[in-house]
Coordinates of C-alpha atoms (C1' of nucleotides) in Angstrom, one line a residue:
Chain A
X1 CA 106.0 138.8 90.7
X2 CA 107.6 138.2 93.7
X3 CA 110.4 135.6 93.8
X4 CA 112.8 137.1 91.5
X5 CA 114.9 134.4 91.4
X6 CA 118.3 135.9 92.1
X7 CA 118.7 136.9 95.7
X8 CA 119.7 134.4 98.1
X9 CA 118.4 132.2 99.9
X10 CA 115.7 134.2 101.3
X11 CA 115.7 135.7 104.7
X12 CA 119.4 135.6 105.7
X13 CA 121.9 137.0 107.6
X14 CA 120.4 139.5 109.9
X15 CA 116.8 138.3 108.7
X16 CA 114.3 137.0 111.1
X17 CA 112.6 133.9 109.9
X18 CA 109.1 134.9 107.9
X19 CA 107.7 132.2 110.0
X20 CA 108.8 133.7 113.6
X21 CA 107.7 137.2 112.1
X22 CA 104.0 136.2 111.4
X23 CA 104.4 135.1 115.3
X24 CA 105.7 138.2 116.2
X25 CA 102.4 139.8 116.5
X26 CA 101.3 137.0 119.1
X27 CA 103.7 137.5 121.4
X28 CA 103.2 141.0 121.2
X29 CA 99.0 141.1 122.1
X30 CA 100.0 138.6 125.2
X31 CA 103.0 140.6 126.2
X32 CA 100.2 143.6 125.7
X33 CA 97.7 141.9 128.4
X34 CA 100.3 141.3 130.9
X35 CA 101.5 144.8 130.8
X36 CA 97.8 145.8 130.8
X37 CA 97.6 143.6 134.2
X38 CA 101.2 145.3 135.6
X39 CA 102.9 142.0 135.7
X40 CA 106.5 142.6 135.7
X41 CA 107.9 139.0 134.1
X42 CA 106.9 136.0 132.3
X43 CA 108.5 133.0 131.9
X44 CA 108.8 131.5 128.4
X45 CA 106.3 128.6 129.4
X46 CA 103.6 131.1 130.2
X47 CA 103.8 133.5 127.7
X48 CA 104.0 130.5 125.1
X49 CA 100.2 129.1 126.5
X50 CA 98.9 132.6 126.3
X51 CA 99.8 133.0 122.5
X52 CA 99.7 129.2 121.5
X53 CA 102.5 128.0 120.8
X54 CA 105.2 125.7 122.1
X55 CA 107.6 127.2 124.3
X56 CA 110.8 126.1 122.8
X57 CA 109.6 127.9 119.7
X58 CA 109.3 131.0 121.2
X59 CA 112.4 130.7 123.0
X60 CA 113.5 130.4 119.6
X61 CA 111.6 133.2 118.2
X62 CA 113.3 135.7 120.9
X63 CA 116.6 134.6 120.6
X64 CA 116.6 136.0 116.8
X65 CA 115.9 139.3 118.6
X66 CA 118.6 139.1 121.0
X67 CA 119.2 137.6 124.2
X68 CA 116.2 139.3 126.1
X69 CA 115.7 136.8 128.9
X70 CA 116.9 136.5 132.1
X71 CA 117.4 132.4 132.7
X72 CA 115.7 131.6 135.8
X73 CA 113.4 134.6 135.8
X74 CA 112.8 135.0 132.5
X75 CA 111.3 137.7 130.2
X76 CA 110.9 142.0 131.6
X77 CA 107.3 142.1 129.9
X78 CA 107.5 146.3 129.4
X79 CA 111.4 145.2 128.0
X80 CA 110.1 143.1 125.3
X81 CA 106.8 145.0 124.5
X82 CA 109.3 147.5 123.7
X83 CA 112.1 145.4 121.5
X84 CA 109.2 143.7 119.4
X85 CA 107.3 147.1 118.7
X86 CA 110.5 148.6 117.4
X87 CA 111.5 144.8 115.5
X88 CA 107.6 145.7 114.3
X89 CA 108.3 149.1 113.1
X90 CA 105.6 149.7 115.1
X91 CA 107.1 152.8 117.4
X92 CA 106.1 154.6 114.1
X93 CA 103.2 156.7 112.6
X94 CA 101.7 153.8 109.4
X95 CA 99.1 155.9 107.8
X96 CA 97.2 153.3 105.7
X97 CA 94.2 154.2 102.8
X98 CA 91.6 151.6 102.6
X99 CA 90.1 151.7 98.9
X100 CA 86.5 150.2 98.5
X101 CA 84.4 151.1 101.6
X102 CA 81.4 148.5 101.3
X103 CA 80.4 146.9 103.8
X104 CA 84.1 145.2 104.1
X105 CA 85.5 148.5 104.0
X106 CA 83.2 150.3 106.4
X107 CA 84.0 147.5 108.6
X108 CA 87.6 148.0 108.1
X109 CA 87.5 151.6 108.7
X110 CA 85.5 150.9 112.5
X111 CA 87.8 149.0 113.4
X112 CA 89.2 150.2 116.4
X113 CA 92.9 147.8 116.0
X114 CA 94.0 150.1 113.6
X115 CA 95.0 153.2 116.0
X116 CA 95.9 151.3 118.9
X117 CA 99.6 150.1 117.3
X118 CA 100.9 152.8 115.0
X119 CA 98.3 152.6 111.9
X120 CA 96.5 155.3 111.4
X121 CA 93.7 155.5 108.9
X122 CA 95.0 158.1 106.5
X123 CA 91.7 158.2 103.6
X124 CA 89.2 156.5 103.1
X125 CA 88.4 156.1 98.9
X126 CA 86.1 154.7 96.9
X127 CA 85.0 155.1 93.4
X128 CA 81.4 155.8 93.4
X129 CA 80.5 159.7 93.7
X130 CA 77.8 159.2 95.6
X131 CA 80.3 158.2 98.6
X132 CA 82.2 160.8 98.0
X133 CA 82.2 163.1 101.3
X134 CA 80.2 161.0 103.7
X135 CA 81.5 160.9 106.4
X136 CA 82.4 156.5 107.6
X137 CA 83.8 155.9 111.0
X138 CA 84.0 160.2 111.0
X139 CA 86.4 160.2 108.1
X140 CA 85.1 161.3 105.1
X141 CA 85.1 159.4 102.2
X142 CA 87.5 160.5 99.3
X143 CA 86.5 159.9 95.3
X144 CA 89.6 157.5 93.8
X145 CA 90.4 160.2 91.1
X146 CA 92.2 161.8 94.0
X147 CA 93.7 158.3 95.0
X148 CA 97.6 159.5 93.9
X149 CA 97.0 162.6 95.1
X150 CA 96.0 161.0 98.8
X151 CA 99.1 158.8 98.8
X152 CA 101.3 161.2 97.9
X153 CA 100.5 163.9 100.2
X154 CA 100.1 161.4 103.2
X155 CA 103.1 159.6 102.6
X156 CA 101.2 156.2 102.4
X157 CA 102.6 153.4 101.9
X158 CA 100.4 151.0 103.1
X159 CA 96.9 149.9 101.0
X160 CA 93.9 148.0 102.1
X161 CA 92.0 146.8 99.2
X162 CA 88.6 146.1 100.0
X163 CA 87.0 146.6 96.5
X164 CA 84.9 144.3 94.3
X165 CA 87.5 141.5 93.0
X166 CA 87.0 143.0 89.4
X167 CA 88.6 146.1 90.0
X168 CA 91.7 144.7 92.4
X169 CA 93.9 144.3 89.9
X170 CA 93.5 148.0 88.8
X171 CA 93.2 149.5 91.8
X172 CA 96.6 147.9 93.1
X173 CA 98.4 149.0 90.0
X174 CA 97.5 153.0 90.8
X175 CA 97.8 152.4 94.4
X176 CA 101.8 151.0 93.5
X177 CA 102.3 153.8 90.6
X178 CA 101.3 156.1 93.2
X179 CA 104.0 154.7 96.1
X180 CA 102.5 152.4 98.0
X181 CA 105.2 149.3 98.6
X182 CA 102.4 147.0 101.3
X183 CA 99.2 145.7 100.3
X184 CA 96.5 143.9 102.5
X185 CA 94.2 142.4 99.5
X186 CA 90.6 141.4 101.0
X187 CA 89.6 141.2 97.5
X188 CA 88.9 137.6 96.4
X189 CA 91.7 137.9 93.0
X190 CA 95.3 137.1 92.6
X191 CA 97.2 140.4 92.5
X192 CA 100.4 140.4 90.4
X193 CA 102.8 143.0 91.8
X194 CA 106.2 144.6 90.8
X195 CA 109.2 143.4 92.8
X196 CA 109.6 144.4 96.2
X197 CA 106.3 145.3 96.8
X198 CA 104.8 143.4 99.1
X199 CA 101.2 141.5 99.2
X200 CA 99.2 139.9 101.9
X201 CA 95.5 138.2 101.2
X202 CA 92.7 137.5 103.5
X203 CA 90.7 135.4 101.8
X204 CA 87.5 134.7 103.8
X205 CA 86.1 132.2 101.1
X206 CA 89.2 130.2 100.9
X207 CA 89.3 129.9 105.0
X208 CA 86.0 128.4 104.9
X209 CA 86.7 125.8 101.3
X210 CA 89.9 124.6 103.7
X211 CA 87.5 123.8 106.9
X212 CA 85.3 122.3 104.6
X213 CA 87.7 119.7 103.4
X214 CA 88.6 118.8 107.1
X215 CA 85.0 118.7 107.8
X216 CA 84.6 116.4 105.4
X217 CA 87.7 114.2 106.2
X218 CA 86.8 114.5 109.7
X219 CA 83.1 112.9 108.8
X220 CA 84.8 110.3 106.7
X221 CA 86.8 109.4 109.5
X222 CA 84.3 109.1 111.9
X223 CA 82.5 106.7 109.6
X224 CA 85.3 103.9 109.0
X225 CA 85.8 104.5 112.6
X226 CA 82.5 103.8 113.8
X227 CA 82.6 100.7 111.1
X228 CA 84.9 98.6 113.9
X229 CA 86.9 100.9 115.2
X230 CA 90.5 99.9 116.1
X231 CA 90.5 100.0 120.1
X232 CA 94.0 101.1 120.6
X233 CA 95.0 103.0 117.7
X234 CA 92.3 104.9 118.0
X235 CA 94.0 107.2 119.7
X236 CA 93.8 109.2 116.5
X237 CA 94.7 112.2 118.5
X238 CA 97.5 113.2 116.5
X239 CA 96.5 114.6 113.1
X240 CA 93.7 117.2 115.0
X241 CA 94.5 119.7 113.0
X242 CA 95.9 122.8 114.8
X243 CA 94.4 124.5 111.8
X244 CA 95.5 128.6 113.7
X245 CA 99.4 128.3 112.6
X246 CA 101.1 127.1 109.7
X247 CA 98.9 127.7 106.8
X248 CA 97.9 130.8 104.4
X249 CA 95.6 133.4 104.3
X250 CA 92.5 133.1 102.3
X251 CA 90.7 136.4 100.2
X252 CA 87.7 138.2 100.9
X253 CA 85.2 140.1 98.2
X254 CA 83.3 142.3 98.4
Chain B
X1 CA 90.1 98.3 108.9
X2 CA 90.3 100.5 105.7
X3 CA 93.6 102.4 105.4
X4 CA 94.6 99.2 107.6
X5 CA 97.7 101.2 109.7
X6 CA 95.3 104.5 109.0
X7 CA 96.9 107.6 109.6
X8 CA 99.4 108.9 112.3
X9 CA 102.3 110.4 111.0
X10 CA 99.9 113.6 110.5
X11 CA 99.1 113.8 106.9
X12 CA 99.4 110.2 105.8
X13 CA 98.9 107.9 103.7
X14 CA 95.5 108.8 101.7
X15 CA 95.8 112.7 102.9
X16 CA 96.9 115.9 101.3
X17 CA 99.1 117.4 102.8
X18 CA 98.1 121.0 104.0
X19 CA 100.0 123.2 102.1
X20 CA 98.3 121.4 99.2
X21 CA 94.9 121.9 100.6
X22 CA 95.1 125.5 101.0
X23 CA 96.0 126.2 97.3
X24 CA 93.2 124.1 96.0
X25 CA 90.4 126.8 96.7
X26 CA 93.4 128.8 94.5
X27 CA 93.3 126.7 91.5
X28 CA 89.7 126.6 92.1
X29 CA 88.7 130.0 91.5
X30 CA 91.2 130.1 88.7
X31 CA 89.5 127.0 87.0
X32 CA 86.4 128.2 87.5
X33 CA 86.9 131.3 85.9
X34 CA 88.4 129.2 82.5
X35 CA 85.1 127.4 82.6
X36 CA 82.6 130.4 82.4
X37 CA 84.9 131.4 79.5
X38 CA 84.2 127.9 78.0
X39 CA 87.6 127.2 78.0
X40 CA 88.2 123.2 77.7
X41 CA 91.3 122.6 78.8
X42 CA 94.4 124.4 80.7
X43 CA 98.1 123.1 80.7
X44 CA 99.8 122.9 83.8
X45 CA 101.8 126.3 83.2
X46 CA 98.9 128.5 82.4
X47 CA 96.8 127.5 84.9
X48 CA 99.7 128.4 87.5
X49 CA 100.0 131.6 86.0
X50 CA 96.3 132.2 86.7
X51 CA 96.5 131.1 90.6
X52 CA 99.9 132.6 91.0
X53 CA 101.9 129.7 91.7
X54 CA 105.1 127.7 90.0
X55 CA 104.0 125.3 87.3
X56 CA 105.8 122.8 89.4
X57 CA 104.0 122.9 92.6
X58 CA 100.7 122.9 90.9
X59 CA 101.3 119.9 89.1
X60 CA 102.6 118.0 92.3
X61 CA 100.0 119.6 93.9
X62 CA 97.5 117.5 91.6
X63 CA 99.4 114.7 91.8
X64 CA 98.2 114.0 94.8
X65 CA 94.8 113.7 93.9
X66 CA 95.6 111.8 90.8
X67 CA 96.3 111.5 87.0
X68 CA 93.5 114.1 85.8
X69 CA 96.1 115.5 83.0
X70 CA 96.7 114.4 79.6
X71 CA 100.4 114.9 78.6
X72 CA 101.0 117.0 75.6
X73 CA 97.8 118.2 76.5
X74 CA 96.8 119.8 79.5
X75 CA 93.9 119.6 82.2
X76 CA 90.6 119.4 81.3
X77 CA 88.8 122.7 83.0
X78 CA 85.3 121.1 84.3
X79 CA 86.4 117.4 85.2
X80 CA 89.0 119.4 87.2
X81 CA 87.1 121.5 88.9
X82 CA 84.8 119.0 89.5
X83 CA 87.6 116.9 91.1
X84 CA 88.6 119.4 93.2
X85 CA 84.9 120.6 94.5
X86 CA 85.1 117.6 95.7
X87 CA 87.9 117.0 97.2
X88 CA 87.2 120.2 99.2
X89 CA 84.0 118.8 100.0
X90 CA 82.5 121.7 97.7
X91 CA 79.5 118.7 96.5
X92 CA 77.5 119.2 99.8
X93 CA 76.0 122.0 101.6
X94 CA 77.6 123.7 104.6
X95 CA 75.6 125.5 106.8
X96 CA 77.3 128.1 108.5
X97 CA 76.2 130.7 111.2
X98 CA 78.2 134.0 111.7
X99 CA 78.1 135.2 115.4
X100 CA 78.5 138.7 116.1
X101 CA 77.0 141.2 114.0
X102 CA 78.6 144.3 114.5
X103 CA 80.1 145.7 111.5
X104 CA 82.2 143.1 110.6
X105 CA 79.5 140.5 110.6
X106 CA 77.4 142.3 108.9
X107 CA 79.4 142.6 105.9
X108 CA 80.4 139.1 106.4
X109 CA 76.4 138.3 106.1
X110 CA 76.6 140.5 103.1
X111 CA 79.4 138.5 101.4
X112 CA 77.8 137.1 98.1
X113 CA 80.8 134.3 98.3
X114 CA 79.0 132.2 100.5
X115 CA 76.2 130.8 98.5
X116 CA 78.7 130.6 95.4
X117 CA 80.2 127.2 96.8
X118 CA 78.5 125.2 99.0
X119 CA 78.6 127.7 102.0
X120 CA 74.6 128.8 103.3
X121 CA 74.2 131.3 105.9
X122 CA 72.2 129.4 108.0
X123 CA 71.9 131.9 110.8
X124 CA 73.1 134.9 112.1
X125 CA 73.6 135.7 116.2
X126 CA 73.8 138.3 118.5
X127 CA 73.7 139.1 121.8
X128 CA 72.3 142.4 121.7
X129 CA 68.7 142.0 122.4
X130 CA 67.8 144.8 120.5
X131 CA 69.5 143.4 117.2
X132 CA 66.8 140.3 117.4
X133 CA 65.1 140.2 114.5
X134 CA 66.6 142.7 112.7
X135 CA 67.1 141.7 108.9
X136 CA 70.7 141.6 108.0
X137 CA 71.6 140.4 104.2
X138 CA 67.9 139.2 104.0
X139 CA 68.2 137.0 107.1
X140 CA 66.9 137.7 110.7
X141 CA 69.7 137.7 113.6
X142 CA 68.5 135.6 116.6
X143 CA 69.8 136.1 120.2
X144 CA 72.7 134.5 121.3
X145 CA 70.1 132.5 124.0
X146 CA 69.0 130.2 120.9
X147 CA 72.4 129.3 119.7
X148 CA 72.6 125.6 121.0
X149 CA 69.0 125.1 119.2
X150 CA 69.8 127.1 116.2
X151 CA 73.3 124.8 115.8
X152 CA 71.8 121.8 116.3
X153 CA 68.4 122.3 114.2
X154 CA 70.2 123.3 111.2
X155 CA 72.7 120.6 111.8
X156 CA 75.7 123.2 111.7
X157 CA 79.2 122.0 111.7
X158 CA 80.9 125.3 110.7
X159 CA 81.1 128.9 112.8
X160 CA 82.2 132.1 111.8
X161 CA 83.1 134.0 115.3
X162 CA 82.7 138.0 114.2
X163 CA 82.1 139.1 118.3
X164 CA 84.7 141.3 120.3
X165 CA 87.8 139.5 121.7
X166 CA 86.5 139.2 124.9
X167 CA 83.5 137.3 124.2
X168 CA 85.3 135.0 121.0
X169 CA 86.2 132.3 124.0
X170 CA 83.0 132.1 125.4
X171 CA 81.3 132.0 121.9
X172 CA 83.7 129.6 120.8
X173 CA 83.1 126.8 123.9
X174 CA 79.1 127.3 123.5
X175 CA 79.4 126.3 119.4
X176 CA 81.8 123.6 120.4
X177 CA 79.6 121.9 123.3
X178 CA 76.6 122.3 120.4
X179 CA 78.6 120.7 117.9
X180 CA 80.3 122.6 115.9
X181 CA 83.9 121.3 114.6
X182 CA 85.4 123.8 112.9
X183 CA 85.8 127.6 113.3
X184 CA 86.7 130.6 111.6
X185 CA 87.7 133.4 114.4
X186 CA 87.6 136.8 113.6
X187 CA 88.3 137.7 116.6
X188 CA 92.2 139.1 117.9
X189 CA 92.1 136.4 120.2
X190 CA 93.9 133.0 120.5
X191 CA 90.8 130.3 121.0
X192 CA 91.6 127.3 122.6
X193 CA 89.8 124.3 121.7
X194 CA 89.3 120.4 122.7
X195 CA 90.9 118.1 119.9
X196 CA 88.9 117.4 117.0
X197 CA 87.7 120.3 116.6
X198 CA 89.6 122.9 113.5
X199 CA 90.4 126.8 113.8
X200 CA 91.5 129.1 111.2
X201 CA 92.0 133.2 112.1
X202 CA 91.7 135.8 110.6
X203 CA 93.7 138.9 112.1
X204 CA 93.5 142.0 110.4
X205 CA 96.2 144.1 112.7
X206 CA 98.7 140.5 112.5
X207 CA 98.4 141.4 108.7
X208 CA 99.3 145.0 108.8
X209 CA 102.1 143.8 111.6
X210 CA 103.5 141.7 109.3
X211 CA 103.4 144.5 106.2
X212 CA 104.7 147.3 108.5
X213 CA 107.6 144.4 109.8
X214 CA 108.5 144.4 105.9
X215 CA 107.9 147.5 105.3
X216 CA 110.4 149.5 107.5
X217 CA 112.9 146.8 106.5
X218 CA 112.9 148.0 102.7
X219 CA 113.1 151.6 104.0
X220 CA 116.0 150.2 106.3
X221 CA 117.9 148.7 103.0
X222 CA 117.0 151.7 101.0
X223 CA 118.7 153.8 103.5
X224 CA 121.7 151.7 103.7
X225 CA 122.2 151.6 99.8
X226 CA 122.1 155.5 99.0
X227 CA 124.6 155.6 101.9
X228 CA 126.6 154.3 99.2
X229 CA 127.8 150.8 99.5
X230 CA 128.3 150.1 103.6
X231 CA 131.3 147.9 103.6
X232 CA 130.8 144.9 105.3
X233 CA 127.5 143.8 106.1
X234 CA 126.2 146.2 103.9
X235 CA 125.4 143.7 101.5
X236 CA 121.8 142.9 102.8
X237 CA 119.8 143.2 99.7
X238 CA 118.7 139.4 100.3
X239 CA 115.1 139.0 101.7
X240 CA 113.2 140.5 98.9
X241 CA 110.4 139.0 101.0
X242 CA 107.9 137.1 99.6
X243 CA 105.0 138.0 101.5
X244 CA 102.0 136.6 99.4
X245 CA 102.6 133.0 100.2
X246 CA 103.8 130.6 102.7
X247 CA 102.2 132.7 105.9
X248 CA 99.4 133.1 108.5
X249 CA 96.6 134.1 108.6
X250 CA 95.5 137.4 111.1
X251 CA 92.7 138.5 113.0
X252 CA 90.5 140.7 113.0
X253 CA 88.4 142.6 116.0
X254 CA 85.2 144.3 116.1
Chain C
dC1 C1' 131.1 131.3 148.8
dC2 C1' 128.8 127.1 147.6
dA3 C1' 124.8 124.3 146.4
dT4 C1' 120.5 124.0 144.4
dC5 C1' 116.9 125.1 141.5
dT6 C1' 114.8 127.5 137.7
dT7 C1' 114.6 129.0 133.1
dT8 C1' 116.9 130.5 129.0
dG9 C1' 119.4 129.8 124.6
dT10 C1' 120.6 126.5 121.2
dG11 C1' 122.8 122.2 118.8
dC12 C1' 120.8 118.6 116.5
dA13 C1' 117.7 115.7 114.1
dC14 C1' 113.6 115.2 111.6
dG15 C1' 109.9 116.0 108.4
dC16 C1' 107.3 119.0 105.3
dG17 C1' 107.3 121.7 101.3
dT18 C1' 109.5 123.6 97.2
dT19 C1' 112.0 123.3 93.1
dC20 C1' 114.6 121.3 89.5
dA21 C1' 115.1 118.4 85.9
dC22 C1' 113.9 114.6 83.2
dA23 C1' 111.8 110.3 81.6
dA24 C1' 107.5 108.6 80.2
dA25 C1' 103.1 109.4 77.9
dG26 C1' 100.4 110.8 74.6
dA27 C1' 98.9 114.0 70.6
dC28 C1' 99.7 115.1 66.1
dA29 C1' 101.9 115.1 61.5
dT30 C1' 103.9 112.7 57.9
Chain D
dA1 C1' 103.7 103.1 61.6
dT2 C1' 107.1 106.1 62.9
dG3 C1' 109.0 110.3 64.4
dT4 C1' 108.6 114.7 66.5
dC5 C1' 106.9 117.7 69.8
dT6 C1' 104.4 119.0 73.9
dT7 C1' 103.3 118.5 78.6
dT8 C1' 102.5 115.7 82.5
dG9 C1' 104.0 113.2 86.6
dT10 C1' 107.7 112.4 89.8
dG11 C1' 112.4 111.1 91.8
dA12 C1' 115.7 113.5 94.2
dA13 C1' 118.0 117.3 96.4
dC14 C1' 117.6 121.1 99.3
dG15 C1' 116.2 124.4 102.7
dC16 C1' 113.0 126.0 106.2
dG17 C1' 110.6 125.3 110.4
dT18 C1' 109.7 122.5 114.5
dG19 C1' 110.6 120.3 118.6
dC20 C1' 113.6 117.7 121.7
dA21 C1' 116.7 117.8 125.1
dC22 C1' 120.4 119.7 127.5
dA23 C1' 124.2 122.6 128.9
dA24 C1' 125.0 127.2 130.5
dA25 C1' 123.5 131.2 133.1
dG26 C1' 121.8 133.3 136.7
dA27 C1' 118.8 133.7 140.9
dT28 C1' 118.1 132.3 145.5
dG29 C1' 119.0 130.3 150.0
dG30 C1' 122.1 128.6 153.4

DNA sequence: CCATCTTTGTGCACGCGTTCACAAAGACAT
DNA sequence: ATGTCTTTGTGAACGCGTGCACAAAGATGG
C-alpha cells in the first residue's frame, strides 16, 4: 500500500504540493476559457474568481511553477496554458483503457473530456463475450482475456475501472501485472496496490453519504436556531461549508 | 441557547471535523460488509485494514463520536454501523433528483447504490423535450419546466447536476431558488452558490490530470535513476505520492 | 528620470489533520 | 482476587495547507 514509510517527508524539494496539483487542473480550464475568448492577460484576482479560489493561494500555487507573472499586469494567459500543460504532462499522447463498460463505462467512453487534453481512449474491455466487438462511442469493445495484451501493445499506463465492485480488486491486479502505474477506480471497493502505483477513487455514493450528514447538521441547526435564535451571533455565516475543495473523492459502482 | 457559544471556529465544538466525515461512508462500507458475514465485532486494526486507513486515524476518527469500543476487545460491528448511519444521517430518507440524462445520468439513474442507504431517486430531469417520459432505470424523466414543482412536491434537499457545463450554472441557481441545499456537480464547471447551501464535484478529466501529473513524474525519476546516480539533486526518489487519500474530488462532463 | 499606481511573490502565523506512543480499561485465565 | 494480556482512547508533537499582509517589481504617466 502506499505510504511506505521510508521516504521523506513527502512531496519535497522540487515537488509541488499535492494540494496545489489537484488545483492545477482549475487554473488550467479557466486559463482555457480566456484563451478561447483571446484575452491576452489576467490578473491573479480574476483568474482566482473564475476557478474558486482565493487569490493569494493561487499566487501561491504559481510561484511553485516559477515566476510567471508580470507584477502590475499580471499573468500571459497562452504563457501559462502552456507552463501548466507541460507541469500536467499533458503536451503528451495518455492513452488510457477503461475496463467495465456498463452504463458507467459507456458513459466514460462518450465522454468527450478525454481527447480534448492529451487522453486518448486506447480500448475499451469488458468481460462479458457478448460485448465483445460492439462497437461503444465507435470503439469496439475488447474481451478482458486480451486485457495484457491491450496494455502492452498500447503502451498504457493509465486504467479506468468501471467494473462491478466485486471484480475491482482483480481487475486492478492484471491491469498492474500488465504495466499500468495510474488508476481512476469508479468502483465502489478499496483497492490495495503495489508501491508507486498510484490510485485515485470517485466514489459517487460516498459524495452523497457526506452531503447527507451536512444536510442533516444543517436541519439540526436550523431547528435550535429557530428555538430563539441568538440575534447577533447568528451570523452563522462562517462554517457554510465550501464543500468543492478540500475533501476526498468518493467511489462509484457499477 | 444549546451549544450556548455554538459554533464559529468552523468545525466546533459538537462537529466532526471533515476529514473525519468523509472517511465515515469508508468505515461504513467496510462495517457493513463484516455484518452480512455475521461478524460481531472488529478491533480497531482490522477494521482499518478493511477501509484502507492507519489504525490510528480510525480510532481518533471514532473518538469523536464517542466510546463505542471495548478495550481488549474491539468494536462491535452493528451498534457501530448503526452509530455511524446515523451520524451520516443514513436513518432517514433522502430524496434525490439527477438532472441531465445524457449518458452519464443515465447510468447514474442506473446506479443500484442509491436505494442501498437512504438515497431515493425521486426524479429524474431533462430538458430535451423529446426525453419526457421516457423510462430510464424504471423511472420517467420529466422536463426541466417542472423542476421547481417536482423539488418542492417531493420535498428534495439533495441534487445531482449530470447536464453539460454550460447549462450546470443555470441548473444549479433554479434547484437552489427551489430549495435545494446541497449539490453534487458533475459537471467540469466551478458552481457558485449563496451560503448555506453545500457542493461536492466530481471531475473526471481533474482525476486523470492529477494521474497523468504523477504519472510523468515517475517516468521523470525513472529516467533520472538509470542515468545512473545524477550527482546532486539527483536524489529525488522522495514523493512516492500517495494519491488515494488526502485530495479532491474532479468533474465530470457530458 | 521620477512619482505613482498596480499586481505579483512570499514571509509569517495559525489551524487542521496525521501519527506516535502510552496509560487506562477491560477481558480472561489462574 | 490478582495478574497478564489485549486493545482502546488520547495527549502531544509535527507537518501541510491556508490566508494575511506587505515589500519588491514593474508598468505607466508626467
Amino acid at each position: 500500500m502506499a505510504t511506505g514509510r521510508t521516504h521523506r517527508p513527502a512531496t519535497r524539494s522540487r515537488g509541488i504540493p499535492e494540494a496545489t496539483v489537484a488545483r492545477l487542473p482549475l487554473y488550467l480550464r479557466a486559463l482555457t476559457a480566456l484563451s478561447e475568448r483571446s484575452v491576452p492577460t489576467v490578473s491573479s484576482e480574476e483568474l482566482a474568481a473564475a476557478a474558486g479560489v482565493n487569490s493569494a493561494k493561487l499566487r501561491k500555487d504559481f510561484s511553485y511553477l516559477g515566476s510567471y507573472g508580470t507584477r502590475g499586469v499580471g499573468y500571459d494567459v497562452e504563457y501559462l496554458v502552456y507552463q501548466i500543460s507541460r507541469e500536467l504532462g499533458l503536451t503528451q499522447d495518455w492513452p488510457v483503457v477503461i475496463v467495465g463498460i456498463g452504463n458507467l463505462g459507456a458513459a466514460l467512453a462518450n465522454y468527450g473530456g478525454f481527447a480534448s487534453r492529451g487522453f486518448r481512449v486506447a480500448a475499451l474491455i469488458d468481460a462479458d463475450p457478448a460485448m465483445a466487438g460492439k462497437p461503444v462511442a465507435g470503439i469496439p469493445v475488447q474481451h478482458s482475456d486480451d486485457l495484457e495484451k491491450i496494455i502492452q501493445d498500447n503502451g498504457v499506463s493509465i486504467g479506468v475501472i468501471a467494473t462491478p465492485a466485486g471484480a475491482a480488486q482483480a481487475v486492478c491486479e492484471r491491469l498492474v501485472a500488465a504495466g499500468v502505474t495510474s488508476i481512476l477506480n469508479f468502483a465502489p471497493t478499496v483497492l490495495s496496490v503495489p508501491d508507486g502505483v498510484d490510485v485515485r477513487k470517485v466514489d459517487l455514493s460516498i459524495e452523497l453519504q457526506i452531503l447527507a450528514f451536512h444536510e442533516q447538521r444543517k436541519a439540526g441547526e436550523e431547528a435550535a436556531a429557530s428555538d430563539g435564535g441568538a440575534p447577533t451571533a447568528a451570523a452563522r455565516s462562517d462554517s457554510a461549508d465550501q464543500g468543492p475543495d478540500g475533501d476526498m473523492p468518493a467511489v462509484m459502482p457499477a
